[in-house]
Amino acid sequence: MPSRKQWAKWSLPSKLTAIGVYLGIGAIILTVVLFLIPYIFPSKNQKEIEVTQRLNGTLKSALQATRSELFSVNNLIDTAEVLIKMHPNAAPEEFTYFGLSPLNLPDVLPVILHDGELYQRISPSLQRRLYTFINSKKNYQAAFVPGDNRMENMGILRLLSSELKAEQWCLELELEYQSGKLTPEEHEKLFNEALSEQTMKMLGGK
């Protein structure tokens, strides 16, 4: 920046050139600031979009994990039933119905439970049930004894399968609700139906 005396001595073309340079630098600075503002101070709409995308991704991951878990548990049940039918009079120690590996079922739902932004966005129905989904699965896994041919193990697996079916159904409904395909009333009705069906199956021993 020239001093006042230097500025007074400059010719008109020099002054215009300097002004043009200063305006150019200012324009560049303004452009950079305007470009960075959305990243430094994201708008409410942009924040909503980011949270929605994150929630949908987490719900889809949870649903995929639940489907995989249900397949694994049902496969273990089916295998045990076949072995029991093939060897109805065999002593329990002669072979293993339920395999030797513990149930290590991944769980994505705690991500939603511990993320305030995601938890606030899910439906009230899932909020009320989320903790139960997480802990019931943990309890059934802890109760399952690998390599133990007692029929209690079969009962645990059946209860776990029923819990996973309900969880899968409820996650599918939640994704439909989040996408706008279900109204809050429709979602709550179907959600409760899924849980009621699970209860009836568990009482019926299926």
PDB file of C-alpha atoms in Angstrom:
ATOM      1  CA  MET A   1       0.000   0.000   0.000  1.00  0.00           C
ATOM      2  CA  PRO A   2       1.456   3.401  -1.001  1.00  0.00           C
ATOM      3  CA  SER A   3       1.622   6.257   1.490  1.00  0.00           C
ATOM      4  CA  ARG A   4      -0.535   9.350   0.974  1.00  0.00           C
ATOM      5  CA  LYS A   5       2.450  11.313  -0.428  1.00  0.00           C
ATOM      6  CA  GLN A   6       3.357   8.500  -2.829  1.00  0.00           C
ATOM      7  CA  TRP A   7      -0.251   8.238  -3.936  1.00  0.00           C
ATOM      8  CA  ALA A   8      -0.379  11.963  -4.664  1.00  0.00           C
ATOM      9  CA  LYS A   9       2.717  11.716  -6.893  1.00  0.00           C
ATOM     10  CA  TRP A  10       1.346   8.835  -8.978  1.00  0.00           C
ATOM     11  CA  SER A  11      -0.077   9.483 -12.398  1.00  0.00           C
ATOM     12  CA  LEU A  12      -3.730   8.760 -13.114  1.00  0.00           C
ATOM     13  CA  PRO A  13      -2.986   5.540 -15.076  1.00  0.00           C
ATOM     14  CA  SER A  14      -0.844   4.287 -12.177  1.00  0.00           C
ATOM     15  CA  LYS A  15      -3.602   5.019  -9.701  1.00  0.00           C
ATOM     16  CA  LEU A  16      -6.193   3.210 -11.844  1.00  0.00           C
ATOM     17  CA  THR A  17      -3.861   0.226 -12.197  1.00  0.00           C
ATOM     18  CA  ALA A  18      -3.357   0.059  -8.427  1.00  0.00           C
ATOM     19  CA  ILE A  19      -7.093   0.317  -7.817  1.00  0.00           C
ATOM     20  CA  GLY A  20      -7.680  -2.518 -10.301  1.00  0.00           C
ATOM     21  CA  VAL A  21      -5.121  -4.709  -8.521  1.00  0.00           C
ATOM     22  CA  TYR A  22      -6.691  -4.039  -5.123  1.00  0.00           C
ATOM     23  CA  LEU A  23     -10.168  -4.782  -6.453  1.00  0.00           C
ATOM     24  CA  GLY A  24      -8.909  -8.023  -8.026  1.00  0.00           C
ATOM     25  CA  ILE A  25      -7.295  -9.178  -4.779  1.00  0.00           C
ATOM     26  CA  GLY A  26     -10.482  -8.295  -2.878  1.00  0.00           C
ATOM     27  CA  ALA A  27     -12.589 -10.258  -5.352  1.00  0.00           C
ATOM     28  CA  ILE A  28     -10.368 -13.311  -4.961  1.00  0.00           C
ATOM     29  CA  ILE A  29     -10.548 -13.109  -1.155  1.00  0.00           C
ATOM     30  CA  LEU A  30     -14.340 -12.710  -1.282  1.00  0.00           C
ATOM     31  CA  THR A  31     -14.684 -15.696  -3.625  1.00  0.00           C
ATOM     32  CA  VAL A  32     -12.590 -17.887  -1.326  1.00  0.00           C
ATOM     33  CA  VAL A  33     -14.581 -16.821   1.739  1.00  0.00           C
ATOM     34  CA  LEU A  34     -17.921 -17.465   0.011  1.00  0.00           C
ATOM     35  CA  PHE A  35     -16.646 -20.890  -1.086  1.00  0.00           C
ATOM     36  CA  LEU A  36     -15.534 -21.858   2.419  1.00  0.00           C
ATOM     37  CA  ILE A  37     -18.567 -20.577   4.347  1.00  0.00           C
ATOM     38  CA  PRO A  38     -20.787 -23.657   3.612  1.00  0.00           C
ATOM     39  CA  TYR A  39     -18.020 -25.921   4.925  1.00  0.00           C
ATOM     40  CA  ILE A  40     -17.250 -23.831   8.001  1.00  0.00           C
ATOM     41  CA  PHE A  41     -20.874 -22.969   8.782  1.00  0.00           C
ATOM     42  CA  PRO A  42     -23.064 -25.588   7.054  1.00  0.00           C
ATOM     43  CA  SER A  43     -26.639 -24.536   6.476  1.00  0.00           C
ATOM     44  CA  LYS A  44     -29.472 -26.221   8.305  1.00  0.00           C
ATOM     45  CA  ASN A  45     -30.695 -27.899   5.123  1.00  0.00           C
ATOM     46  CA  GLN A  46     -27.252 -29.239   4.327  1.00  0.00           C
ATOM     47  CA  LYS A  47     -26.888 -30.557   7.868  1.00  0.00           C
ATOM     48  CA  GLU A  48     -30.276 -32.253   7.633  1.00  0.00           C
ATOM     49  CA  ILE A  49     -29.285 -33.918   4.369  1.00  0.00           C
ATOM     50  CA  GLU A  50     -26.025 -35.189   5.855  1.00  0.00           C
ATOM     51  CA  VAL A  51     -27.762 -36.626   8.949  1.00  0.00           C
ATOM     52  CA  THR A  52     -30.475 -38.228   6.804  1.00  0.00           C
ATOM     53  CA  GLN A  53     -27.898 -39.866   4.553  1.00  0.00           C
ATOM     54  CA  ARG A  54     -25.934 -41.092   7.558  1.00  0.00           C
ATOM     55  CA  LEU A  55     -29.066 -42.500   9.193  1.00  0.00           C
ATOM     56  CA  ASN A  56     -30.191 -44.298   6.042  1.00  0.00           C
ATOM     57  CA  GLY A  57     -26.722 -45.778   5.593  1.00  0.00           C
ATOM     58  CA  THR A  58     -26.634 -46.977   9.194  1.00  0.00           C
ATOM     59  CA  LEU A  59     -30.139 -48.470   8.982  1.00  0.00           C
ATOM     60  CA  LYS A  60     -29.252 -50.310   5.784  1.00  0.00           C
ATOM     61  CA  SER A  61     -26.056 -51.653   7.360  1.00  0.00           C
ATOM     62  CA  ALA A  62     -28.024 -52.772  10.422  1.00  0.00           C
ATOM     63  CA  LEU A  63     -30.627 -54.482   8.236  1.00  0.00           C
ATOM     64  CA  GLN A  64     -27.949 -56.291   6.231  1.00  0.00           C
ATOM     65  CA  ALA A  65     -26.237 -57.427   9.440  1.00  0.00           C
ATOM     66  CA  THR A  66     -29.546 -58.657  10.884  1.00  0.00           C
ATOM     67  CA  ARG A  67     -30.344 -60.641   7.734  1.00  0.00           C
ATOM     68  CA  SER A  68     -26.904 -62.233   7.855  1.00  0.00           C
ATOM     69  CA  GLU A  69     -27.301 -63.065  11.553  1.00  0.00           C
ATOM     70  CA  LEU A  70     -30.743 -64.584  10.979  1.00  0.00           C
ATOM     71  CA  PHE A  71     -29.387 -66.744   8.169  1.00  0.00           C
ATOM     72  CA  SER A  72     -26.546 -67.997  10.374  1.00  0.00           C
ATOM     73  CA  VAL A  73     -28.814 -68.818  13.312  1.00  0.00           C
ATOM     74  CA  ASN A  74     -31.438 -70.540  11.164  1.00  0.00           C
ATOM     75  CA  ASN A  75     -28.721 -72.526   9.407  1.00  0.00           C
ATOM     76  CA  LEU A  76     -27.455 -73.710  12.792  1.00  0.00           C
ATOM     77  CA  ILE A  77     -30.989 -74.723  13.810  1.00  0.00           C
ATOM     78  CA  ASP A  78     -31.590 -76.589  10.535  1.00  0.00           C
ATOM     79  CA  THR A  79     -28.268 -78.425  10.796  1.00  0.00           C
ATOM     80  CA  ALA A  80     -29.005 -79.468  14.372  1.00  0.00           C
ATOM     81  CA  GLU A  81     -32.478 -80.719  13.453  1.00  0.00           C
ATOM     82  CA  VAL A  82     -31.083 -82.835  10.615  1.00  0.00           C
ATOM     83  CA  LEU A  83     -28.429 -84.389  12.868  1.00  0.00           C
ATOM     84  CA  ILE A  84     -30.971 -85.124  15.592  1.00  0.00           C
ATOM     85  CA  LYS A  85     -33.269 -86.871  13.105  1.00  0.00           C
ATOM     86  CA  MET A  86     -30.378 -88.849  11.625  1.00  0.00           C
ATOM     87  CA  HIS A  87     -29.131 -90.002  15.037  1.00  0.00           C
ATOM     88  CA  PRO A  88     -32.161 -90.109  17.352  1.00  0.00           C
ATOM     89  CA  ASN A  89     -30.593 -92.604  19.762  1.00  0.00           C
ATOM     90  CA  ALA A  90     -27.050 -91.239  19.818  1.00  0.00           C
ATOM     91  CA  ALA A  91     -25.485 -90.188  23.113  1.00  0.00           C
ATOM     92  CA  PRO A  92     -24.956 -86.414  23.326  1.00  0.00           C
ATOM     93  CA  GLU A  93     -21.175 -86.797  23.573  1.00  0.00           C
ATOM     94  CA  GLU A  94     -20.898 -88.812  20.326  1.00  0.00           C
ATOM     95  CA  PHE A  95     -21.097 -85.723  18.089  1.00  0.00           C
ATOM     96  CA  THR A  96     -22.010 -82.054  18.315  1.00  0.00           C
ATOM     97  CA  TYR A  97     -25.393 -80.720  17.214  1.00  0.00           C
ATOM     98  CA  PHE A  98     -24.607 -77.067  17.633  1.00  0.00           C
ATOM     99  CA  GLY A  99     -20.977 -76.711  16.548  1.00  0.00           C
ATOM    100  CA  LEU A 100     -17.992 -75.649  18.581  1.00  0.00           C
ATOM    101  CA  SER A 101     -17.913 -71.927  17.812  1.00  0.00           C
ATOM    102  CA  PRO A 102     -19.671 -69.327  19.951  1.00  0.00           C
ATOM    103  CA  LEU A 103     -22.204 -66.990  18.394  1.00  0.00           C
ATOM    104  CA  ASN A 104     -20.374 -63.835  17.381  1.00  0.00           C
ATOM    105  CA  LEU A 105     -23.107 -61.741  15.831  1.00  0.00           C
ATOM    106  CA  PRO A 106     -22.128 -58.196  14.816  1.00  0.00           C
ATOM    107  CA  ASP A 107     -24.473 -55.416  15.890  1.00  0.00           C
ATOM    108  CA  VAL A 108     -24.800 -52.056  14.155  1.00  0.00           C
ATOM    109  CA  LEU A 109     -27.751 -50.795  16.217  1.00  0.00           C
ATOM    110  CA  PRO A 110     -25.585 -49.430  19.084  1.00  0.00           C
ATOM    111  CA  VAL A 111     -24.282 -46.852  16.594  1.00  0.00           C
ATOM    112  CA  ILE A 112     -27.778 -45.341  16.448  1.00  0.00           C
ATOM    113  CA  LEU A 113     -28.285 -45.620  20.199  1.00  0.00           C
ATOM    114  CA  HIS A 114     -25.083 -43.703  20.985  1.00  0.00           C
ATOM    115  CA  ASP A 115     -25.364 -41.084  18.227  1.00  0.00           C
ATOM    116  CA  GLY A 116     -27.692 -38.336  19.424  1.00  0.00           C
ATOM    117  CA  GLU A 117     -28.386 -36.967  15.944  1.00  0.00           C
ATOM    118  CA  LEU A 118     -29.341 -40.366  14.557  1.00  0.00           C
ATOM    119  CA  TYR A 119     -31.325 -41.385  17.626  1.00  0.00           C
ATOM    120  CA  GLN A 120     -33.445 -38.218  17.458  1.00  0.00           C
ATOM    121  CA  ARG A 121     -34.300 -38.913  13.818  1.00  0.00           C
ATOM    122  CA  ILE A 122     -35.597 -42.473  14.173  1.00  0.00           C
ATOM    123  CA  SER A 123     -39.262 -43.160  14.844  1.00  0.00           C
ATOM    124  CA  PRO A 124     -40.612 -43.172  18.411  1.00  0.00           C
ATOM    125  CA  SER A 125     -41.440 -46.866  17.973  1.00  0.00           C
ATOM    126  CA  LEU A 126     -37.846 -47.776  17.182  1.00  0.00           C
ATOM    127  CA  GLN A 127     -36.582 -45.504  19.951  1.00  0.00           C
ATOM    128  CA  ARG A 128     -38.658 -47.467  22.468  1.00  0.00           C
ATOM    129  CA  ARG A 129     -37.550 -50.847  21.121  1.00  0.00           C
ATOM    130  CA  LEU A 130     -33.913 -50.165  20.231  1.00  0.00           C
ATOM    131  CA  TYR A 131     -32.424 -50.957  23.640  1.00  0.00           C
ATOM    132  CA  THR A 132     -34.396 -54.242  23.790  1.00  0.00           C
ATOM    133  CA  PHE A 133     -33.204 -55.314  20.356  1.00  0.00           C
ATOM    134  CA  ILE A 134     -29.592 -54.750  21.364  1.00  0.00           C
ATOM    135  CA  ASN A 135     -29.719 -56.386  24.781  1.00  0.00           C
ATOM    136  CA  SER A 136     -31.946 -59.356  23.907  1.00  0.00           C
ATOM    137  CA  LYS A 137     -29.483 -60.411  21.238  1.00  0.00           C
ATOM    138  CA  LYS A 138     -26.578 -60.089  23.674  1.00  0.00           C
ATOM    139  CA  ASN A 139     -28.420 -62.142  26.292  1.00  0.00           C
ATOM    140  CA  TYR A 140     -29.265 -64.969  23.886  1.00  0.00           C
ATOM    141  CA  GLN A 141     -25.677 -65.105  22.635  1.00  0.00           C
ATOM    142  CA  ALA A 142     -24.389 -65.265  26.188  1.00  0.00           C
ATOM    143  CA  ALA A 143     -26.830 -68.069  27.050  1.00  0.00           C
ATOM    144  CA  PHE A 144     -25.867 -70.191  24.038  1.00  0.00           C
ATOM    145  CA  VAL A 145     -23.286 -72.859  24.869  1.00  0.00           C
ATOM    146  CA  PRO A 146     -21.247 -74.038  21.845  1.00  0.00           C
ATOM    147  CA  GLY A 147     -20.794 -77.797  21.649  1.00  0.00           C
ATOM    148  CA  ASP A 148     -23.531 -78.451  24.209  1.00  0.00           C
ATOM    149  CA  ASN A 149     -26.174 -80.853  22.877  1.00  0.00           C
ATOM    150  CA  ARG A 150     -28.794 -80.046  25.499  1.00  0.00           C
ATOM    151  CA  MET A 151     -32.140 -79.090  24.000  1.00  0.00           C
ATOM    152  CA  GLU A 152     -32.013 -75.818  25.936  1.00  0.00           C
ATOM    153  CA  ASN A 153     -29.568 -74.691  23.285  1.00  0.00           C
ATOM    154  CA  MET A 154     -32.180 -75.283  20.587  1.00  0.00           C
ATOM    155  CA  GLY A 155     -34.689 -73.218  22.553  1.00  0.00           C
ATOM    156  CA  ILE A 156     -32.201 -70.356  22.850  1.00  0.00           C
ATOM    157  CA  LEU A 157     -31.556 -70.427  19.126  1.00  0.00           C
ATOM    158  CA  ARG A 158     -35.275 -70.396  18.351  1.00  0.00           C
ATOM    159  CA  LEU A 159     -35.820 -67.404  20.628  1.00  0.00           C
ATOM    160  CA  LEU A 160     -32.871 -65.630  19.017  1.00  0.00           C
ATOM    161  CA  SER A 161     -34.231 -66.395  15.558  1.00  0.00           C
ATOM    162  CA  SER A 162     -37.610 -64.960  16.540  1.00  0.00           C
ATOM    163  CA  GLU A 163     -35.933 -61.824  17.894  1.00  0.00           C
ATOM    164  CA  LEU A 164     -33.903 -61.375  14.700  1.00  0.00           C
ATOM    165  CA  LYS A 165     -36.989 -61.813  12.510  1.00  0.00           C
ATOM    166  CA  ALA A 166     -38.778 -59.078  14.440  1.00  0.00           C
ATOM    167  CA  GLU A 167     -35.693 -56.852  14.268  1.00  0.00           C
ATOM    168  CA  GLN A 168     -35.422 -57.384  10.515  1.00  0.00           C
ATOM    169  CA  TRP A 169     -39.082 -56.568   9.968  1.00  0.00           C
ATOM    170  CA  CYS A 170     -38.912 -53.452  12.141  1.00  0.00           C
ATOM    171  CA  LEU A 171     -35.775 -52.185  10.366  1.00  0.00           C
ATOM    172  CA  GLU A 172     -37.457 -52.665   6.991  1.00  0.00           C
ATOM    173  CA  LEU A 173     -40.431 -50.658   8.261  1.00  0.00           C
ATOM    174  CA  GLU A 174     -38.116 -47.964   9.613  1.00  0.00           C
ATOM    175  CA  LEU A 175     -36.444 -47.543   6.224  1.00  0.00           C
ATOM    176  CA  GLU A 176     -39.858 -47.204   4.572  1.00  0.00           C
ATOM    177  CA  TYR A 177     -40.867 -44.655   7.199  1.00  0.00           C
ATOM    178  CA  GLN A 178     -37.662 -42.647   6.725  1.00  0.00           C
ATOM    179  CA  SER A 179     -38.169 -42.615   2.953  1.00  0.00           C
ATOM    180  CA  GLY A 180     -41.704 -41.239   3.365  1.00  0.00           C
ATOM    181  CA  LYS A 181     -43.497 -44.360   2.166  1.00  0.00           C
ATOM    182  CA  LEU A 182     -45.249 -44.769   5.526  1.00  0.00           C
ATOM    183  CA  THR A 183     -47.009 -42.168   7.628  1.00  0.00           C
ATOM    184  CA  PRO A 184     -46.210 -42.120  11.360  1.00  0.00           C
ATOM    185  CA  GLU A 185     -49.563 -43.774  12.059  1.00  0.00           C
ATOM    186  CA  GLU A 186     -49.067 -46.510   9.453  1.00  0.00           C
ATOM    187  CA  HIS A 187     -45.546 -47.151  10.667  1.00  0.00           C
ATOM    188  CA  GLU A 188     -46.565 -47.453  14.312  1.00  0.00           C
ATOM    189  CA  LYS A 189     -49.414 -49.843  13.448  1.00  0.00           C
ATOM    190  CA  LEU A 190     -47.179 -52.141  11.378  1.00  0.00           C
ATOM    191  CA  PHE A 191     -44.350 -51.906  13.900  1.00  0.00           C
ATOM    192  CA  ASN A 192     -46.646 -53.046  16.712  1.00  0.00           C
ATOM    193  CA  GLU A 193     -47.988 -55.842  14.526  1.00  0.00           C
ATOM    194  CA  ALA A 194     -44.455 -57.118  13.984  1.00  0.00           C
ATOM    195  CA  LEU A 195     -43.785 -57.191  17.717  1.00  0.00           C
ATOM    196  CA  SER A 196     -47.163 -58.811  18.435  1.00  0.00           C
ATOM    197  CA  GLU A 197     -46.458 -61.536  15.898  1.00  0.00           C
ATOM    198  CA  GLN A 198     -43.075 -62.149  17.500  1.00  0.00           C
ATOM    199  CA  THR A 199     -44.711 -62.491  20.919  1.00  0.00           C
ATOM    200  CA  MET A 200     -47.300 -64.944  19.593  1.00  0.00           C
ATOM    201  CA  LYS A 201     -44.610 -67.103  17.981  1.00  0.00           C
ATOM    202  CA  MET A 202     -42.514 -67.129  21.118  1.00  0.00           C
ATOM    203  CA  LEU A 203     -45.544 -68.123  23.237  1.00  0.00           C
ATOM    204  CA  GLY A 204     -46.357 -70.825  20.713  1.00  0.00           C
ATOM    205  CA  GLY A 205     -42.798 -72.130  20.803  1.00  0.00           C
ATOM    206  CA  LYS A 206     -42.185 -71.571  17.115  1.00  0.00           C
TER     207      LYS A 206
END
